[in-house]
Amino acid sequence: SYRKVADIKNEKLQEFRSRFELARMRPTESIKEYFTRIEELVNGLRTNGEVFEEEKIIEKILQSLNLKFNNKKVILEATKDLSTLRLDDLEGELVTYERSFNQQKYETLEEASQEKDDH
């Protein structure tokens, strides 16, 4: 019976590891949604005995962001000490960037619409 419990736990751990390694931010996913998904995977790993450093989670998130975050990613990697960066701080930085990015996109669409109406 104990053997079966250990096997089940190990299978779950392998599944969560695989899902964590393969996780990528989806094109339509917000930063908040992506962080929630990653946190659920990490919680699953921890529940099944995996020891997970915050730095590893941060590295994973940075390497698996959408292309629209490339500029922010480069800036973060150049200006922040990733070994001391907290997950909450990273999320805050990325949410702020996402908001700004979406606002610029909206304003560009508004301007394009105005120009079209003016012609």
mmCIF file of N, CA and C in Angstrom:
data_model
loop_
_atom_site.group_PDB
_atom_site.id
_atom_site.type_symbol
_atom_site.label_atom_id
_atom_site.label_comp_id
_atom_site.label_asym_id
_atom_site.label_seq_id
_atom_site.Cartn_x
_atom_site.Cartn_y
_atom_site.Cartn_z
ATOM 1 N N SER A 1 0.828 -1.207 0.000
ATOM 2 C CA SER A 1 0.000 0.000 0.000
ATOM 3 C C SER A 1 0.866 1.262 0.000
ATOM 4 N N TYR A 2 1.912 1.260 0.876
ATOM 5 C CA TYR A 2 2.806 2.427 0.910
ATOM 6 C C TYR A 2 3.483 2.593 -0.445
ATOM 7 N N ARG A 3 3.864 1.478 -1.053
ATOM 8 C CA ARG A 3 4.533 1.515 -2.356
ATOM 9 C C ARG A 3 3.628 2.182 -3.391
ATOM 10 N N LYS A 4 2.369 1.857 -3.368
ATOM 11 C CA LYS A 4 1.429 2.441 -4.323
ATOM 12 C C LYS A 4 1.302 3.945 -4.113
ATOM 13 N N VAL A 5 1.235 4.379 -2.866
ATOM 14 C CA VAL A 5 1.143 5.808 -2.553
ATOM 15 C C VAL A 5 2.381 6.528 -3.073
ATOM 16 N N ALA A 6 3.556 5.943 -2.848
ATOM 17 C CA ALA A 6 4.809 6.542 -3.322
ATOM 18 C C ALA A 6 4.832 6.605 -4.847
ATOM 19 N N ASP A 7 4.350 5.542 -5.498
ATOM 20 C CA ASP A 7 4.308 5.523 -6.964
ATOM 21 C C ASP A 7 3.375 6.600 -7.504
ATOM 22 N N ILE A 8 2.208 6.722 -6.882
ATOM 23 C CA ILE A 8 1.234 7.729 -7.315
ATOM 24 C C ILE A 8 1.811 9.127 -7.137
ATOM 25 N N LYS A 9 2.447 9.349 -5.990
ATOM 26 C CA LYS A 9 3.051 10.654 -5.715
ATOM 27 C C LYS A 9 4.142 10.962 -6.748
ATOM 28 N N ASN A 10 4.946 9.953 -7.065
ATOM 29 C CA ASN A 10 6.018 10.120 -8.041
ATOM 30 C C ASN A 10 5.451 10.408 -9.435
ATOM 31 N N GLU A 11 4.374 9.719 -9.800
ATOM 32 C CA GLU A 11 3.731 9.965 -11.095
ATOM 33 C C GLU A 11 3.194 11.393 -11.169
ATOM 34 N N LYS A 12 2.559 11.832 -10.091
ATOM 35 C CA LYS A 12 2.039 13.205 -10.051
ATOM 36 C C LYS A 12 3.178 14.211 -10.170
ATOM 37 N N LEU A 13 4.267 13.943 -9.463
ATOM 38 C CA LEU A 13 5.435 14.821 -9.502
ATOM 39 C C LEU A 13 5.979 14.911 -10.924
ATOM 40 N N GLN A 14 6.092 13.769 -11.595
ATOM 41 C CA GLN A 14 6.579 13.754 -12.980
ATOM 42 C C GLN A 14 5.651 14.553 -13.895
ATOM 43 N N GLU A 15 4.348 14.397 -13.688
ATOM 44 C CA GLU A 15 3.377 15.121 -14.509
ATOM 45 C C GLU A 15 3.504 16.628 -14.296
ATOM 46 N N PHE A 16 3.591 17.058 -13.041
ATOM 47 C CA PHE A 16 3.735 18.492 -12.753
ATOM 48 C C PHE A 16 5.055 19.038 -13.285
ATOM 49 N N ARG A 17 6.141 18.244 -13.153
ATOM 50 C CA ARG A 17 7.442 18.676 -13.690
ATOM 51 C C ARG A 17 7.355 18.906 -15.190
ATOM 52 N N SER A 18 6.755 17.946 -15.870
ATOM 53 C CA SER A 18 6.620 18.036 -17.323
ATOM 54 C C SER A 18 5.784 19.250 -17.721
ATOM 55 N N ARG A 19 4.666 19.437 -17.051
ATOM 56 C CA ARG A 19 3.800 20.582 -17.356
ATOM 57 C C ARG A 19 4.510 21.900 -17.074
ATOM 58 N N PHE A 20 5.306 21.947 -16.003
ATOM 59 C CA PHE A 20 6.060 23.155 -15.670
ATOM 60 C C PHE A 20 7.100 23.441 -16.750
ATOM 61 N N GLU A 21 7.852 22.407 -17.137
ATOM 62 C CA GLU A 21 8.913 22.587 -18.136
ATOM 63 C C GLU A 21 8.348 23.022 -19.486
ATOM 64 N N LEU A 22 7.193 22.507 -19.853
ATOM 65 C CA LEU A 22 6.599 22.803 -21.161
ATOM 66 C C LEU A 22 5.749 24.072 -21.172
ATOM 67 N N ALA A 23 5.470 24.624 -20.020
ATOM 68 C CA ALA A 23 4.577 25.794 -19.930
ATOM 69 C C ALA A 23 5.146 26.982 -20.707
ATOM 70 N N ARG A 24 4.283 27.612 -21.474
ATOM 71 C CA ARG A 24 4.592 28.835 -22.211
ATOM 72 C C ARG A 24 3.392 29.761 -22.066
ATOM 73 N N MET A 25 3.653 31.040 -22.061
ATOM 74 C CA MET A 25 2.560 32.003 -21.989
ATOM 75 C C MET A 25 1.777 31.943 -23.299
ATOM 76 N N ARG A 26 0.480 31.804 -23.191
ATOM 77 C CA ARG A 26 -0.384 31.737 -24.378
ATOM 78 C C ARG A 26 -0.561 33.131 -24.973
ATOM 79 N N PRO A 27 -0.772 33.209 -26.293
ATOM 80 C CA PRO A 27 -0.885 34.527 -26.950
ATOM 81 C C PRO A 27 -1.967 35.436 -26.368
ATOM 82 N N THR A 28 -3.064 34.867 -25.910
ATOM 83 C CA THR A 28 -4.168 35.693 -25.408
ATOM 84 C C THR A 28 -4.179 35.798 -23.882
ATOM 85 N N GLU A 29 -3.198 35.199 -23.233
ATOM 86 C CA GLU A 29 -3.149 35.148 -21.772
ATOM 87 C C GLU A 29 -2.567 36.441 -21.197
ATOM 88 N N SER A 30 -3.157 36.907 -20.109
ATOM 89 C CA SER A 30 -2.602 38.079 -19.417
ATOM 90 C C SER A 30 -1.501 37.610 -18.469
ATOM 91 N N ILE A 31 -0.702 38.555 -18.006
ATOM 92 C CA ILE A 31 0.353 38.238 -17.033
ATOM 93 C C ILE A 31 -0.259 37.604 -15.783
ATOM 94 N N LYS A 32 -1.341 38.189 -15.282
ATOM 95 C CA LYS A 32 -1.991 37.646 -14.073
ATOM 96 C C LYS A 32 -2.420 36.190 -14.295
ATOM 97 N N GLU A 33 -3.026 35.916 -15.455
ATOM 98 C CA GLU A 33 -3.470 34.552 -15.760
ATOM 99 C C GLU A 33 -2.277 33.598 -15.840
ATOM 100 N N TYR A 34 -1.201 34.054 -16.475
ATOM 101 C CA TYR A 34 -0.017 33.204 -16.618
ATOM 102 C C TYR A 34 0.623 32.927 -15.258
ATOM 103 N N PHE A 35 0.743 33.954 -14.433
ATOM 104 C CA PHE A 35 1.315 33.759 -13.096
ATOM 105 C C PHE A 35 0.462 32.786 -12.286
ATOM 106 N N THR A 36 -0.850 32.898 -12.385
ATOM 107 C CA THR A 36 -1.746 31.991 -11.663
ATOM 108 C C THR A 36 -1.517 30.551 -12.118
ATOM 109 N N ARG A 37 -1.389 30.355 -13.423
ATOM 110 C CA ARG A 37 -1.173 29.010 -13.966
ATOM 111 C C ARG A 37 0.163 28.430 -13.485
ATOM 112 N N ILE A 38 1.211 29.251 -13.528
ATOM 113 C CA ILE A 38 2.529 28.796 -13.072
ATOM 114 C C ILE A 38 2.495 28.495 -11.566
ATOM 115 N N GLU A 39 1.842 29.359 -10.792
ATOM 116 C CA GLU A 39 1.754 29.140 -9.343
ATOM 117 C C GLU A 39 1.015 27.846 -9.020
ATOM 118 N N GLU A 40 -0.023 27.520 -9.794
ATOM 119 C CA GLU A 40 -0.750 26.264 -9.581
ATOM 120 C C GLU A 40 0.167 25.065 -9.839
ATOM 121 N N LEU A 41 0.980 25.150 -10.898
ATOM 122 C CA LEU A 41 1.924 24.068 -11.191
ATOM 123 C C LEU A 41 2.969 23.938 -10.081
ATOM 124 N N VAL A 42 3.507 25.060 -9.637
ATOM 125 C CA VAL A 42 4.519 25.052 -8.573
ATOM 126 C C VAL A 42 3.922 24.494 -7.280
ATOM 127 N N ASN A 43 2.698 24.884 -6.959
ATOM 128 C CA ASN A 43 2.034 24.346 -5.760
ATOM 129 C C ASN A 43 1.868 22.834 -5.864
ATOM 130 N N GLY A 44 1.512 22.359 -7.063
ATOM 131 C CA GLY A 44 1.404 20.917 -7.285
ATOM 132 C C GLY A 44 2.735 20.216 -7.085
ATOM 133 N N LEU A 45 3.798 20.835 -7.570
ATOM 134 C CA LEU A 45 5.142 20.273 -7.383
ATOM 135 C C LEU A 45 5.518 20.233 -5.907
ATOM 136 N N ARG A 46 5.287 21.333 -5.224
ATOM 137 C CA ARG A 46 5.646 21.414 -3.798
ATOM 138 C C ARG A 46 4.826 20.435 -2.962
ATOM 139 N N THR A 47 3.542 20.314 -3.269
ATOM 140 C CA THR A 47 2.665 19.386 -2.550
ATOM 141 C C THR A 47 3.169 17.950 -2.682
ATOM 142 N N ASN A 48 3.773 17.655 -3.822
ATOM 143 C CA ASN A 48 4.266 16.300 -4.065
ATOM 144 C C ASN A 48 5.749 16.134 -3.743
ATOM 145 N N GLY A 49 6.300 17.076 -2.969
ATOM 146 C CA GLY A 49 7.639 16.894 -2.427
ATOM 147 C C GLY A 49 8.774 17.617 -3.121
ATOM 148 N N GLU A 50 8.504 18.328 -4.177
ATOM 149 C CA GLU A 50 9.565 19.050 -4.897
ATOM 150 C C GLU A 50 9.945 20.321 -4.140
ATOM 151 N N VAL A 51 11.236 20.553 -4.005
ATOM 152 C CA VAL A 51 11.727 21.796 -3.411
ATOM 153 C C VAL A 51 11.990 22.750 -4.567
ATOM 154 N N PHE A 52 11.349 23.911 -4.514
ATOM 155 C CA PHE A 52 11.421 24.843 -5.639
ATOM 156 C C PHE A 52 11.882 26.206 -5.179
ATOM 157 N N GLU A 53 12.986 26.659 -5.716
ATOM 158 C CA GLU A 53 13.506 27.987 -5.400
ATOM 159 C C GLU A 53 12.755 29.023 -6.230
ATOM 160 N N GLU A 54 12.518 30.181 -5.645
ATOM 161 C CA GLU A 54 11.818 31.254 -6.350
ATOM 162 C C GLU A 54 12.584 31.685 -7.606
ATOM 163 N N GLU A 55 13.911 31.655 -7.533
ATOM 164 C CA GLU A 55 14.738 32.051 -8.679
ATOM 165 C C GLU A 55 14.461 31.172 -9.904
ATOM 166 N N LYS A 56 14.236 29.878 -9.679
ATOM 167 C CA LYS A 56 13.942 28.964 -10.789
ATOM 168 C C LYS A 56 12.592 29.318 -11.427
ATOM 169 N N ILE A 57 11.634 29.700 -10.612
ATOM 170 C CA ILE A 57 10.312 30.083 -11.113
ATOM 171 C C ILE A 57 10.436 31.365 -11.936
ATOM 172 N N ILE A 58 11.207 32.314 -11.437
ATOM 173 C CA ILE A 58 11.410 33.583 -12.140
ATOM 174 C C ILE A 58 12.084 33.344 -13.487
ATOM 175 N N GLU A 59 13.117 32.513 -13.504
ATOM 176 C CA GLU A 59 13.802 32.188 -14.763
ATOM 177 C C GLU A 59 12.832 31.554 -15.750
ATOM 178 N N LYS A 60 12.006 30.636 -15.260
ATOM 179 C CA LYS A 60 11.030 29.962 -16.118
ATOM 180 C C LYS A 60 10.059 30.971 -16.720
ATOM 181 N N ILE A 61 9.541 31.855 -15.893
ATOM 182 C CA ILE A 61 8.578 32.845 -16.373
ATOM 183 C C ILE A 61 9.226 33.741 -17.424
ATOM 184 N N LEU A 62 10.419 34.233 -17.144
ATOM 185 C CA LEU A 62 11.092 35.128 -18.092
ATOM 186 C C LEU A 62 11.369 34.446 -19.428
ATOM 187 N N GLN A 63 11.738 33.182 -19.405
ATOM 188 C CA GLN A 63 12.062 32.500 -20.657
ATOM 189 C C GLN A 63 10.821 32.074 -21.442
ATOM 190 N N SER A 64 9.660 32.128 -20.824
ATOM 191 C CA SER A 64 8.465 31.611 -21.501
ATOM 192 C C SER A 64 7.392 32.675 -21.745
ATOM 193 N N LEU A 65 7.778 33.944 -21.648
ATOM 194 C CA LEU A 65 6.835 35.041 -21.895
ATOM 195 C C LEU A 65 6.530 35.183 -23.383
ATOM 196 N N ASN A 66 5.414 35.852 -23.690
ATOM 197 C CA ASN A 66 5.084 36.213 -25.071
ATOM 198 C C ASN A 66 6.161 37.118 -25.648
ATOM 199 N N LEU A 67 6.232 37.168 -26.969
ATOM 200 C CA LEU A 67 7.206 38.030 -27.647
ATOM 201 C C LEU A 67 7.037 39.500 -27.292
ATOM 202 N N LYS A 68 5.801 39.925 -27.011
ATOM 203 C CA LYS A 68 5.588 41.346 -26.712
ATOM 204 C C LYS A 68 6.326 41.795 -25.446
ATOM 205 N N PHE A 69 6.799 40.837 -24.646
ATOM 206 C CA PHE A 69 7.524 41.163 -23.414
ATOM 207 C C PHE A 69 9.040 41.135 -23.589
ATOM 208 N N ASN A 70 9.523 40.907 -24.816
ATOM 209 C CA ASN A 70 10.972 40.794 -25.034
ATOM 210 C C ASN A 70 11.743 42.010 -24.541
ATOM 211 N N ASN A 71 11.275 43.212 -24.871
ATOM 212 C CA ASN A 71 11.987 44.422 -24.440
ATOM 213 C C ASN A 71 12.074 44.490 -22.920
ATOM 214 N N LYS A 72 10.960 44.238 -22.253
ATOM 215 C CA LYS A 72 10.930 44.291 -20.787
ATOM 216 C C LYS A 72 11.835 43.216 -20.188
ATOM 217 N N LYS A 73 11.823 42.043 -20.790
ATOM 218 C CA LYS A 73 12.659 40.937 -20.323
ATOM 219 C C LYS A 73 14.143 41.319 -20.384
ATOM 220 N N VAL A 74 14.566 41.899 -21.498
ATOM 221 C CA VAL A 74 15.963 42.316 -21.662
ATOM 222 C C VAL A 74 16.335 43.356 -20.607
ATOM 223 N N ILE A 75 15.445 44.314 -20.387
ATOM 224 C CA ILE A 75 15.690 45.360 -19.383
ATOM 225 C C ILE A 75 15.796 44.750 -17.984
ATOM 226 N N LEU A 76 14.876 43.860 -17.646
ATOM 227 C CA LEU A 76 14.903 43.218 -16.324
ATOM 228 C C LEU A 76 16.193 42.429 -16.118
ATOM 229 N N GLU A 77 16.579 41.670 -17.134
ATOM 230 C CA GLU A 77 17.787 40.854 -17.010
ATOM 231 C C GLU A 77 19.036 41.725 -16.883
ATOM 232 N N ALA A 78 19.012 42.900 -17.503
ATOM 233 C CA ALA A 78 20.172 43.796 -17.460
ATOM 234 C C ALA A 78 20.226 44.627 -16.179
ATOM 235 N N THR A 79 19.067 44.920 -15.599
ATOM 236 C CA THR A 79 19.038 45.872 -14.478
ATOM 237 C C THR A 79 18.701 45.258 -13.123
ATOM 238 N N LYS A 80 18.184 44.056 -13.098
ATOM 239 C CA LYS A 80 17.776 43.437 -11.827
ATOM 240 C C LYS A 80 18.671 42.249 -11.500
ATOM 241 N N ASP A 81 18.894 42.045 -10.214
ATOM 242 C CA ASP A 81 19.584 40.845 -9.759
ATOM 243 C C ASP A 81 18.520 39.761 -9.622
ATOM 244 N N LEU A 82 18.480 38.852 -10.587
ATOM 245 C CA LEU A 82 17.422 37.847 -10.611
ATOM 246 C C LEU A 82 17.485 36.905 -9.407
ATOM 247 N N SER A 83 18.643 36.808 -8.774
ATOM 248 C CA SER A 83 18.752 35.921 -7.609
ATOM 249 C C SER A 83 18.074 36.517 -6.373
ATOM 250 N N THR A 84 17.839 37.830 -6.380
ATOM 251 C CA THR A 84 17.166 38.463 -5.233
ATOM 252 C C THR A 84 15.793 39.028 -5.596
ATOM 253 N N LEU A 85 15.438 38.977 -6.877
ATOM 254 C CA LEU A 85 14.133 39.484 -7.321
ATOM 255 C C LEU A 85 13.032 38.593 -6.759
ATOM 256 N N ARG A 86 11.997 39.212 -6.218
ATOM 257 C CA ARG A 86 10.868 38.450 -5.678
ATOM 258 C C ARG A 86 9.817 38.258 -6.764
ATOM 259 N N LEU A 87 9.116 37.158 -6.684
ATOM 260 C CA LEU A 87 8.085 36.822 -7.662
ATOM 261 C C LEU A 87 7.019 37.911 -7.737
ATOM 262 N N ASP A 88 6.604 38.430 -6.577
ATOM 263 C CA ASP A 88 5.601 39.505 -6.539
ATOM 264 C C ASP A 88 6.091 40.746 -7.278
ATOM 265 N N ASP A 89 7.382 41.065 -7.100
ATOM 266 C CA ASP A 89 7.949 42.240 -7.768
ATOM 267 C C ASP A 89 7.993 42.039 -9.282
ATOM 268 N N LEU A 90 8.369 40.832 -9.706
ATOM 269 C CA LEU A 90 8.392 40.531 -11.142
ATOM 270 C C LEU A 90 6.992 40.663 -11.726
ATOM 271 N N GLU A 91 6.015 40.108 -11.033
ATOM 272 C CA GLU A 91 4.633 40.188 -11.514
ATOM 273 C C GLU A 91 4.202 41.647 -11.629
ATOM 274 N N GLY A 92 4.518 42.457 -10.628
ATOM 275 C CA GLY A 92 4.168 43.879 -10.662
ATOM 276 C C GLY A 92 4.797 44.594 -11.843
ATOM 277 N N GLU A 93 6.077 44.338 -12.082
ATOM 278 C CA GLU A 93 6.791 44.948 -13.219
ATOM 279 C C GLU A 93 6.124 44.565 -14.541
ATOM 280 N N LEU A 94 5.790 43.289 -14.679
ATOM 281 C CA LEU A 94 5.221 42.801 -15.937
ATOM 282 C C LEU A 94 3.781 43.264 -16.137
ATOM 283 N N VAL A 95 3.009 43.336 -15.066
ATOM 284 C CA VAL A 95 1.628 43.838 -15.167
ATOM 285 C C VAL A 95 1.643 45.303 -15.605
ATOM 286 N N THR A 96 2.540 46.088 -15.021
ATOM 287 C CA THR A 96 2.664 47.504 -15.389
ATOM 288 C C THR A 96 3.058 47.637 -16.853
ATOM 289 N N TYR A 97 4.020 46.843 -17.287
ATOM 290 C CA TYR A 97 4.464 46.872 -18.683
ATOM 291 C C TYR A 97 3.322 46.467 -19.614
ATOM 292 N N GLU A 98 2.599 45.417 -19.243
ATOM 293 C CA GLU A 98 1.487 44.928 -20.057
ATOM 294 C C GLU A 98 0.410 46.004 -20.204
ATOM 295 N N ARG A 99 0.107 46.674 -19.103
ATOM 296 C CA ARG A 99 -0.895 47.744 -19.125
ATOM 297 C C ARG A 99 -0.458 48.855 -20.082
ATOM 298 N N SER A 100 0.793 49.255 -19.984
ATOM 299 C CA SER A 100 1.353 50.298 -20.841
ATOM 300 C C SER A 100 1.349 49.852 -22.303
ATOM 301 N N PHE A 101 1.750 48.615 -22.540
ATOM 302 C CA PHE A 101 1.774 48.053 -23.893
ATOM 303 C C PHE A 101 0.374 48.057 -24.498
ATOM 304 N N ASN A 102 -0.601 47.598 -23.727
ATOM 305 C CA ASN A 102 -1.986 47.541 -24.212
ATOM 306 C C ASN A 102 -2.547 48.935 -24.457
ATOM 307 N N GLN A 103 -2.181 49.898 -23.614
ATOM 308 C CA GLN A 103 -2.634 51.281 -23.784
ATOM 309 C C GLN A 103 -2.070 51.870 -25.077
ATOM 310 N N GLN A 104 -0.791 51.635 -25.327
ATOM 311 C CA GLN A 104 -0.162 52.127 -26.562
ATOM 312 C C GLN A 104 -0.826 51.507 -27.783
ATOM 313 N N LYS A 105 -1.111 50.213 -27.700
ATOM 314 C CA LYS A 105 -1.766 49.509 -28.803
ATOM 315 C C LYS A 105 -3.145 50.122 -29.065
ATOM 316 N N TYR A 106 -3.877 50.382 -27.995
ATOM 317 C CA TYR A 106 -5.206 50.976 -28.105
ATOM 318 C C TYR A 106 -5.122 52.364 -28.733
ATOM 319 N N GLU A 107 -4.165 53.179 -28.261
ATOM 320 C CA GLU A 107 -4.016 54.539 -28.789
ATOM 321 C C GLU A 107 -3.619 54.518 -30.259
ATOM 322 N N THR A 108 -2.782 53.578 -30.652
ATOM 323 C CA THR A 108 -2.384 53.441 -32.054
ATOM 324 C C THR A 108 -3.594 53.082 -32.907
ATOM 325 N N LEU A 109 -4.441 52.191 -32.405
ATOM 326 C CA LEU A 109 -5.660 51.823 -33.134
ATOM 327 C C LEU A 109 -6.610 53.012 -33.245
ATOM 328 N N GLU A 110 -6.712 53.787 -32.165
ATOM 329 C CA GLU A 110 -7.553 54.989 -32.172
ATOM 330 C C GLU A 110 -7.060 55.982 -33.222
ATOM 331 N N GLU A 111 -5.737 56.206 -33.258
ATOM 332 C CA GLU A 111 -5.155 57.136 -34.224
ATOM 333 C C GLU A 111 -5.398 56.654 -35.645
ATOM 334 N N ALA A 112 -5.224 55.367 -35.880
ATOM 335 C CA ALA A 112 -5.446 54.810 -37.210
ATOM 336 C C ALA A 112 -6.901 54.976 -37.618
ATOM 337 N N SER A 113 -7.795 54.782 -36.669
ATOM 338 C CA SER A 113 -9.222 54.947 -36.936
ATOM 339 C C SER A 113 -9.544 56.406 -37.260
ATOM 340 N N GLN A 114 -8.934 57.335 -36.523
ATOM 341 C CA GLN A 114 -9.135 58.771 -36.762
ATOM 342 C C GLN A 114 -8.653 59.162 -38.154
ATOM 343 N N GLU A 115 -7.457 58.691 -38.522
ATOM 344 C CA GLU A 115 -6.895 59.015 -39.830
ATOM 345 C C GLU A 115 -7.786 58.487 -40.935
ATOM 346 N N LYS A 116 -8.329 57.300 -40.745
ATOM 347 C CA LYS A 116 -9.216 56.693 -41.732
ATOM 348 C C LYS A 116 -10.488 57.534 -41.877
ATOM 349 N N ASP A 117 -11.020 58.001 -40.750
ATOM 350 C CA ASP A 117 -12.232 58.824 -40.764
ATOM 351 C C ASP A 117 -11.984 60.181 -41.406
ATOM 352 N N ASP A 118 -10.762 60.710 -41.261
ATOM 353 C CA ASP A 118 -10.424 62.026 -41.805
ATOM 354 C C ASP A 118 -10.278 62.002 -43.318
ATOM 355 N N HIS A 119 -10.079 60.839 -43.910
ATOM 356 C CA HIS A 119 -9.862 60.769 -45.361
ATOM 357 C C HIS A 119 -11.108 60.488 -46.107
#
